[in-house]
């Protein structure tokens, strides 16, 4: 294994830049999560559970349909732009930037056309209430595909602020302001209006991001004739797309199936529980942003002992705050859901069950990133696909039998199964234990030895 060792000054400089960029990313992520949650609260209160349920149903479908529209290119761009930037292969860099944008536009328009055709065909033979909102929501497909692609392009080019601010800050702020303005003028806010406002806000954020991104790329990267390695890029994109698709499908299956089987009211109530339970994984997401690059560095150096120390430390950082958040949400589940409106308190038990599933996710630590960053993504994609299939099957059985509670049980079980399975794979292939209890037992044993 070849190791490249830079000078001490260069290493310190890189670490300083990394620390600064990480701090920026953490602040933006935290602000974005708060703003996104506030958007859900305001929309739920302004529209009511039925209209809010339809809105979330459309959003869930748009997220799923963005997967084939994106073709796995965002993560492919993140990988190759970072590589070409370091190697100063400017022709290939400009080639993947331009071709990925064009391919994403064409693919998203094709997916949008196919989705519209299916909706119109189904509504012609079997009219259903979601038809009009879904047709309006088709506009999300190209918009979401582009904002994700531009986010990863900006990340690869080391523009973290430009990567995250448009989608995490500008979009929700414009959405809240636009929805409030419409509410003040019309004195009501329907799901169709909310969907349209959200799309306009996202379009503004995308155009803002695109303008600044092109400006920075032209200023800082050497102009060169584009070179295209399309076959290589699409080959990598296929694997990454499959893994990303399984993760997204797993996260949206329950909401879509609740809305399809039980109706919009139940989907709205359940969506409030899902959005609230995601606070448990907030610490996991933030710390993984910081720790993930170090996983690759230590594993590439063959420093398994150092990797284990990092993984164990990170596991503690994730676990204890997640426990505190989980206990808070379980104890105060009714008042927290009451923020959405009194009718959303009905999802009390669903929230508790989903929180337990998220807590097991935190207990397992950074298993997903450990598999991805150490080159074992082909192993982890099998787990993700299997978990997705199990989740769909369990929801199909549990929702008709237990209602919304069945969706919560099925989703929490699948989330726990997936992360525990990945924990075994991390121990087998990476050679480290990701579980938080390993570090707890080690510290207890150390204290016992000191005491004796």
Coordinates of C-alpha atoms in Angstrom, one line a residue:
X1 CA 0.0 0.0 0.0
X2 CA 1.5 3.3 -1.0
X3 CA 1.3 6.1 1.5
X4 CA 1.7 9.8 0.7
X5 CA 3.0 11.8 3.5
X6 CA 3.0 15.6 3.3
X7 CA 4.9 18.1 5.3
X8 CA 3.9 19.0 8.8
X9 CA 2.9 22.5 7.8
X10 CA 0.7 21.3 5.0
X11 CA -0.9 18.7 7.2
X12 CA -1.7 21.3 9.9
X13 CA -3.0 23.7 7.3
X14 CA -5.3 21.0 5.9
X15 CA -6.5 20.1 9.3
X16 CA -7.2 23.7 10.1
X17 CA -9.2 24.1 6.9
X18 CA -11.0 20.9 7.6
X19 CA -12.0 22.0 11.1
X20 CA -13.3 25.3 9.8
X21 CA -15.3 23.7 7.0
X22 CA -16.7 21.1 9.4
X23 CA -17.8 23.9 11.8
X24 CA -19.6 25.6 9.0
X25 CA -21.3 22.4 7.9
X26 CA -22.4 21.7 11.4
X27 CA -24.0 25.1 11.9
X28 CA -25.8 24.9 8.5
X29 CA -27.0 21.4 9.2
X30 CA -28.3 22.2 12.6
X31 CA -30.0 25.4 11.3
X32 CA -31.4 23.4 8.4
X33 CA -32.9 20.7 10.5
X34 CA -34.6 23.2 12.8
X35 CA -36.0 25.1 9.8
X36 CA -37.2 21.9 8.1
X37 CA -39.0 20.8 11.3
X38 CA -40.6 24.3 11.7
X39 CA -41.8 24.1 8.1
X40 CA -43.6 20.8 9.0
X41 CA -45.1 22.3 12.1
X42 CA -46.4 25.4 10.4
X43 CA -47.8 23.5 7.4
X44 CA -49.5 21.0 9.6
X45 CA -51.2 23.8 11.7
X46 CA -52.1 25.9 8.7
X47 CA -53.5 23.1 6.6
X48 CA -54.8 20.5 9.0
X49 CA -54.0 16.8 9.1
X50 CA -55.8 15.8 5.9
X51 CA -54.2 18.4 3.6
X52 CA -50.9 18.0 5.4
X53 CA -51.1 14.3 4.9
X54 CA -51.7 14.7 1.2
X55 CA -48.7 17.2 1.0
X56 CA -46.4 14.7 2.8
X57 CA -47.7 11.9 0.6
X58 CA -46.7 13.8 -2.5
X59 CA -43.3 14.8 -1.0
X60 CA -42.6 11.1 -0.2
X61 CA -43.4 10.1 -3.8
X62 CA -41.3 12.9 -5.2
X63 CA -38.3 11.8 -3.1
X64 CA -38.6 8.2 -4.4
X65 CA -39.0 9.3 -8.1
X66 CA -35.9 11.5 -7.8
X67 CA -33.8 8.3 -7.4
X68 CA -34.2 7.2 -11.0
X69 CA -34.1 10.8 -12.2
X70 CA -30.7 11.3 -10.5
X71 CA -29.2 7.9 -11.7
X72 CA -26.8 7.9 -8.8
X73 CA -24.9 10.8 -10.4
X74 CA -24.7 13.1 -7.3
X75 CA -22.5 10.7 -5.3
X76 CA -20.6 9.8 -8.5
X77 CA -19.8 13.4 -9.0
X78 CA -18.7 13.8 -5.4
X79 CA -16.2 11.0 -5.8
X80 CA -14.8 11.8 -9.2
X81 CA -14.7 15.7 -9.0
X82 CA -12.8 15.3 -5.7
X83 CA -10.3 12.9 -7.5
X84 CA -9.9 15.0 -10.6
X85 CA -9.5 18.2 -8.6
X86 CA -6.5 16.7 -6.7
X87 CA -5.0 15.2 -9.8
X88 CA -5.6 18.4 -11.8
X89 CA -7.3 16.5 -14.6
X90 CA -9.4 19.5 -15.6
X91 CA -10.8 18.0 -18.8
X92 CA -12.4 15.1 -17.0
X93 CA -13.6 17.4 -14.2
X94 CA -15.4 19.7 -16.7
X95 CA -16.6 16.6 -18.5
X96 CA -18.4 15.1 -15.6
X97 CA -19.8 18.4 -14.3
X98 CA -21.4 19.2 -17.6
X99 CA -22.5 15.7 -18.6
X100 CA -24.0 15.0 -15.2
X101 CA -26.1 18.1 -15.3
X102 CA -27.3 17.4 -18.8
X103 CA -28.0 13.7 -18.1
X104 CA -29.9 14.6 -14.9
X105 CA -32.1 17.1 -16.8
X106 CA -32.9 14.5 -19.5
X107 CA -33.5 11.7 -17.1
X108 CA -35.7 13.7 -14.7
X109 CA -37.8 15.0 -17.6
X110 CA -38.3 11.4 -18.8
X111 CA -39.2 10.2 -15.3
X112 CA -41.6 13.1 -14.9
X113 CA -43.3 12.3 -18.3
X114 CA -43.7 8.6 -17.3
X115 CA -45.0 9.5 -13.9
X116 CA -47.6 11.9 -15.3
X117 CA -48.7 9.3 -17.9
X118 CA -49.2 6.6 -15.1
X119 CA -51.1 9.1 -12.9
X120 CA -53.4 10.2 -15.7
X121 CA -54.0 6.6 -16.8
X122 CA -54.8 5.4 -13.3
X123 CA -57.1 8.3 -12.7
X124 CA -58.9 7.8 -15.9
X125 CA -59.9 4.2 -15.0
X126 CA -59.8 4.5 -11.2
X127 CA -60.2 8.1 -10.1
X128 CA -58.4 8.8 -6.8
X129 CA -58.0 11.8 -4.5
X130 CA -54.3 12.1 -4.9
X131 CA -54.3 12.5 -8.7
X132 CA -54.2 16.3 -8.9
X133 CA -51.7 16.9 -6.1
X134 CA -49.4 14.2 -7.6
X135 CA -49.6 15.8 -11.0
X136 CA -48.6 19.2 -9.5
X137 CA -45.9 17.5 -7.4
X138 CA -44.2 16.1 -10.5
X139 CA -42.4 19.3 -10.7
X140 CA -40.4 18.3 -7.7
X141 CA -38.6 15.5 -9.6
X142 CA -36.3 17.6 -11.8
X143 CA -35.9 20.2 -9.0
X144 CA -34.9 17.7 -6.4
X145 CA -32.6 15.9 -8.8
X146 CA -30.8 19.1 -9.7
X147 CA -30.5 20.4 -6.1
X148 CA -29.0 17.1 -5.0
X149 CA -26.5 17.1 -7.9
X150 CA -25.4 20.6 -7.3
X151 CA -25.0 20.0 -3.6
X152 CA -22.6 17.1 -4.2
X153 CA -20.8 19.1 -6.9
X154 CA -20.2 22.0 -4.5
X155 CA -19.1 19.6 -1.8
X156 CA -16.6 18.0 -4.1
X157 CA -15.3 21.5 -5.0
X158 CA -14.9 22.3 -1.3
X159 CA -17.7 24.9 -1.3
X160 CA -19.6 23.7 1.8
X161 CA -21.6 26.8 2.4
X162 CA -22.8 26.9 -1.2
X163 CA -23.5 23.2 -1.0
X164 CA -25.9 23.2 1.9
X165 CA -27.4 26.7 2.3
X166 CA -29.7 26.7 -0.7
X167 CA -31.5 23.5 0.1
X168 CA -31.3 23.6 4.0
X169 CA -31.8 27.3 4.6
X170 CA -33.0 29.3 1.6
X171 CA -35.6 26.8 0.5
X172 CA -37.4 26.3 3.9
X173 CA -37.3 30.1 4.6
X174 CA -38.9 30.9 1.3
X175 CA -41.4 28.2 1.7
X176 CA -42.5 29.4 5.1
X177 CA -42.7 33.0 3.9
X178 CA -44.6 32.1 0.8
X179 CA -47.1 29.9 2.6
X180 CA -47.7 32.6 5.2
X181 CA -48.2 35.2 2.6
X182 CA -50.8 33.1 0.7
X183 CA -52.5 32.2 4.0
X184 CA -52.8 35.9 4.9
X185 CA -54.3 36.8 1.5
X186 CA -56.6 33.8 1.0
X187 CA -57.2 32.9 4.6
X188 CA -56.6 29.2 3.7
X189 CA -53.8 27.0 2.5
X190 CA -54.6 23.9 0.5
X191 CA -52.2 21.1 -0.3
X192 CA -52.0 22.1 -3.9
X193 CA -51.0 25.6 -3.0
X194 CA -48.4 24.4 -0.6
X195 CA -46.9 22.1 -3.2
X196 CA -46.7 24.9 -5.8
X197 CA -45.2 27.3 -3.3
X198 CA -42.6 24.7 -2.3
X199 CA -41.6 24.1 -5.9
X200 CA -41.2 27.9 -6.6
X201 CA -39.1 28.3 -3.5
X202 CA -36.9 25.3 -4.5
X203 CA -36.5 26.7 -8.0
X204 CA -35.3 30.0 -6.7
X205 CA -32.8 28.2 -4.4
X206 CA -31.5 26.1 -7.3
X207 CA -31.0 29.1 -9.6
X208 CA -29.2 30.9 -6.9
X209 CA -27.0 27.9 -6.2
X210 CA -26.3 27.3 -9.9
X211 CA -25.3 30.9 -10.6
X212 CA -22.8 31.0 -7.8
X213 CA -21.5 27.5 -8.4
X214 CA -20.7 28.2 -12.1
X215 CA -19.0 31.4 -11.1
X216 CA -16.8 29.8 -8.6
X217 CA -15.9 26.8 -10.9
X218 CA -14.9 29.1 -13.7
X219 CA -12.8 31.3 -11.4
X220 CA -11.0 28.5 -9.5
X221 CA -10.7 25.6 -12.0
X222 CA -8.5 25.7 -15.1
X223 CA -10.6 26.1 -18.3
X224 CA -10.2 23.0 -20.4
X225 CA -11.9 21.1 -23.2
X226 CA -14.3 18.6 -21.5
X227 CA -13.2 15.0 -21.6
X228 CA -15.9 12.3 -21.2
X229 CA -15.6 8.9 -19.5
X230 CA -19.3 8.3 -19.5
X231 CA -19.2 4.5 -19.4
X232 CA -17.0 4.6 -16.3
X233 CA -19.1 7.2 -14.6
X234 CA -22.4 5.5 -15.2
X235 CA -21.0 2.1 -14.1
X236 CA -20.1 3.6 -10.7
X237 CA -23.4 5.5 -10.6
X238 CA -25.4 2.3 -11.0
X239 CA -24.1 0.7 -7.8
X240 CA -24.4 3.9 -5.8
X241 CA -27.9 4.5 -7.2
X242 CA -29.0 1.1 -6.0
X243 CA -27.7 1.6 -2.5
X244 CA -29.1 5.2 -2.2
X245 CA -32.4 4.0 -3.6
X246 CA -32.8 1.3 -1.0
X247 CA -32.1 3.8 1.8
X248 CA -34.6 6.3 0.5
X249 CA -37.3 3.7 -0.2
X250 CA -36.8 2.3 3.3
X251 CA -37.4 5.8 4.8
X252 CA -40.5 6.6 2.7
X253 CA -42.3 3.3 2.3
X254 CA -44.3 3.6 5.5
X255 CA -45.6 7.1 4.8
X256 CA -46.6 6.2 1.2
X257 CA -48.3 2.9 2.3
X258 CA -50.2 4.6 5.1
X259 CA -51.5 7.2 2.8
X260 CA -52.4 4.6 0.1
X261 CA -54.0 2.1 2.4
X262 CA -55.5 4.2 5.3
X263 CA -55.9 7.7 3.7
X264 CA -54.6 11.2 4.0
X265 CA -55.7 11.9 7.6
X266 CA -53.7 9.0 8.9
X267 CA -50.8 9.8 6.7
X268 CA -50.7 13.3 8.1
X269 CA -50.7 12.1 11.7
X270 CA -48.1 9.5 11.0
X271 CA -45.9 11.9 9.2
X272 CA -45.7 14.1 12.3
X273 CA -44.5 11.1 14.3
X274 CA -41.9 10.2 11.7
X275 CA -40.5 13.8 11.4
X276 CA -40.3 14.1 15.2
X277 CA -38.6 10.7 15.7
X278 CA -35.8 11.8 13.3
X279 CA -34.5 14.1 16.0
X280 CA -33.0 11.0 17.6
X281 CA -30.7 10.5 14.6
X282 CA -29.7 14.2 14.5
X283 CA -26.5 13.6 16.5
X284 CA -25.6 10.6 14.3
X285 CA -25.9 12.6 11.1
X286 CA -23.8 15.5 12.4
X287 CA -21.0 13.4 13.9
X288 CA -20.8 11.3 10.8
X289 CA -20.1 14.4 8.7
X290 CA -17.1 15.0 10.9
X291 CA -15.9 11.4 11.4
X292 CA -16.5 9.8 8.0
X293 CA -13.4 11.1 6.2
X294 CA -11.2 9.9 9.1
X295 CA -12.6 6.3 8.7
X296 CA -11.1 6.2 5.2
X297 CA -7.7 7.7 6.2
X298 CA -7.1 5.3 9.1
X299 CA -8.3 2.2 7.2
X300 CA -6.1 3.1 4.2
X301 CA -3.1 3.4 6.5
X302 CA -3.9 0.0 8.0
X303 CA -4.3 1.6 11.4
X304 CA -7.1 -0.7 12.7
X305 CA -6.3 0.1 16.3
X306 CA -6.6 3.8 15.7
X307 CA -9.8 3.2 13.7
X308 CA -11.3 1.2 16.6
X309 CA -10.4 4.0 19.0
X310 CA -12.1 6.5 16.8
X311 CA -15.1 4.4 16.2
X312 CA -15.6 3.7 19.9
X313 CA -15.2 7.4 20.8
X314 CA -17.7 8.4 18.1
X315 CA -20.1 5.7 19.3
X316 CA -20.1 7.3 22.8
X317 CA -20.6 10.8 21.3
X318 CA -23.6 9.5 19.3
X319 CA -25.2 7.3 21.9
X320 CA -25.6 9.4 25.1
X321 CA -27.1 12.5 23.4
X322 CA -29.4 10.2 21.5
X323 CA -30.5 8.5 24.7
X324 CA -31.3 11.9 26.2
X325 CA -33.3 13.0 23.1
X326 CA -35.1 9.6 23.0
X327 CA -36.1 9.7 26.7
X328 CA -37.4 13.3 26.2
X329 CA -39.5 12.3 23.2
X330 CA -40.9 9.2 24.9
X331 CA -41.8 11.0 28.1
X332 CA -43.2 14.1 26.5
X333 CA -44.5 12.6 23.3
X334 CA -48.0 14.1 23.6
X335 CA -46.9 17.7 24.3
X336 CA -44.3 17.5 21.5
X337 CA -46.9 16.2 19.0
X338 CA -49.3 18.8 20.2
X339 CA -47.0 21.4 18.6
X340 CA -48.4 20.2 15.2
X341 CA -52.0 20.5 16.5
X342 CA -54.2 18.7 19.0
X343 CA -55.3 16.1 16.4
X344 CA -51.7 14.9 16.0
X345 CA -51.4 13.7 19.6
X346 CA -53.1 10.5 18.4
X347 CA -49.7 9.4 17.1
X348 CA -48.4 9.2 20.6
X349 CA -47.5 5.4 20.6
X350 CA -46.3 5.5 17.0
X351 CA -43.8 8.2 18.0
X352 CA -42.5 6.1 20.9
X353 CA -42.0 3.0 18.8
X354 CA -40.2 4.9 16.0
X355 CA -38.0 6.6 18.6
X356 CA -36.9 3.1 19.9
X357 CA -36.0 2.1 16.3
X358 CA -33.9 5.3 16.0
X359 CA -32.3 4.6 19.3
X360 CA -31.1 1.2 18.1
X361 CA -29.7 3.0 15.1
X362 CA -27.7 5.3 17.4
X363 CA -26.6 2.3 19.5
X364 CA -25.1 0.7 16.4
X365 CA -23.1 3.8 15.6
X366 CA -21.7 4.7 12.2
X367 CA -22.1 1.3 10.6
X368 CA -23.3 2.6 7.2
X369 CA -20.4 5.0 6.8
X370 CA -17.9 2.5 8.0
X371 CA -18.9 0.1 5.2
X372 CA -19.0 2.8 2.6
X373 CA -15.8 4.6 3.5
X374 CA -13.7 1.5 3.7
X375 CA -14.8 0.1 0.3
X376 CA -17.3 -2.5 1.3
X377 CA -20.4 -0.7 -0.2
X378 CA -21.1 -3.8 -2.3
X379 CA -21.6 -5.8 0.9
X380 CA -23.8 -3.2 2.6
X381 CA -26.0 -2.7 -0.5
X382 CA -27.2 -6.3 -0.1
X383 CA -28.3 -5.5 3.5
X384 CA -30.0 -2.3 2.4
X385 CA -31.9 -4.0 -0.4
X386 CA -33.0 -6.9 1.8
X387 CA -34.1 -4.4 4.5
X388 CA -36.2 -2.5 2.0
X389 CA -38.0 -5.7 0.8
X390 CA -38.7 -6.7 4.4
X391 CA -40.0 -3.3 5.2
X392 CA -42.4 -3.3 2.3
X393 CA -43.7 -6.8 3.1
X394 CA -44.1 -6.0 6.8
X395 CA -45.9 -2.7 6.1
X396 CA -48.2 -4.5 3.7
X397 CA -49.1 -7.0 6.4
X398 CA -49.1 -4.8 9.5
X399 CA -50.9 -1.7 8.2
X400 CA -54.2 -3.4 7.3
X401 CA -54.1 -5.3 10.7
X402 CA -52.9 -2.6 13.1
X403 CA -53.3 0.6 11.2
X404 CA -50.8 3.4 11.7
X405 CA -49.3 1.5 14.7
X406 CA -48.4 -1.3 12.3
X407 CA -46.4 1.0 10.1
X408 CA -44.4 2.2 13.1
X409 CA -43.7 -1.3 14.3
X410 CA -42.7 -2.5 10.8
X411 CA -40.4 0.5 10.2
X412 CA -38.8 0.4 13.7
X413 CA -38.1 -3.4 13.4
X414 CA -36.6 -3.0 9.9
X415 CA -34.4 -0.1 10.9
X416 CA -33.1 -2.1 13.9
X417 CA -32.6 -5.3 11.8
X418 CA -30.7 -3.3 9.1
X419 CA -28.3 -1.7 11.6
X420 CA -27.6 -4.8 13.7
X421 CA -26.9 -6.7 10.5
X422 CA -24.5 -4.0 9.3
X423 CA -22.8 -4.1 12.7
X424 CA -21.9 -7.8 12.2
X425 CA -20.5 -7.0 8.7
X426 CA -18.4 -4.1 10.0
X427 CA -16.9 -6.4 12.6
X428 CA -16.3 -9.2 10.0
X429 CA -14.9 -7.1 7.1
X430 CA -13.6 -3.9 8.6
X431 CA -12.2 -5.5 11.7
X432 CA -13.7 -3.1 14.3
X433 CA -16.6 -3.2 16.7
X434 CA -19.0 -0.3 16.1
X435 CA -21.2 -1.0 19.1
X436 CA -21.2 1.6 21.9
X437 CA -21.2 -1.1 24.6
X438 CA -17.6 -2.2 23.7
X439 CA -16.2 1.1 24.8
X440 CA -18.4 1.2 27.9
X441 CA -17.2 -2.2 29.0
X442 CA -13.6 -1.2 28.3
X443 CA -13.9 1.9 30.4
X444 CA -15.6 0.0 33.2
X445 CA -12.8 -2.6 33.1
X446 CA -10.1 0.0 33.1
X447 CA -11.6 1.7 36.2
X448 CA -11.9 -1.7 37.9
X449 CA -8.2 -2.5 37.3
X450 CA -7.2 0.9 38.6
X451 CA -9.3 0.4 41.7
X452 CA -7.7 -2.9 42.4

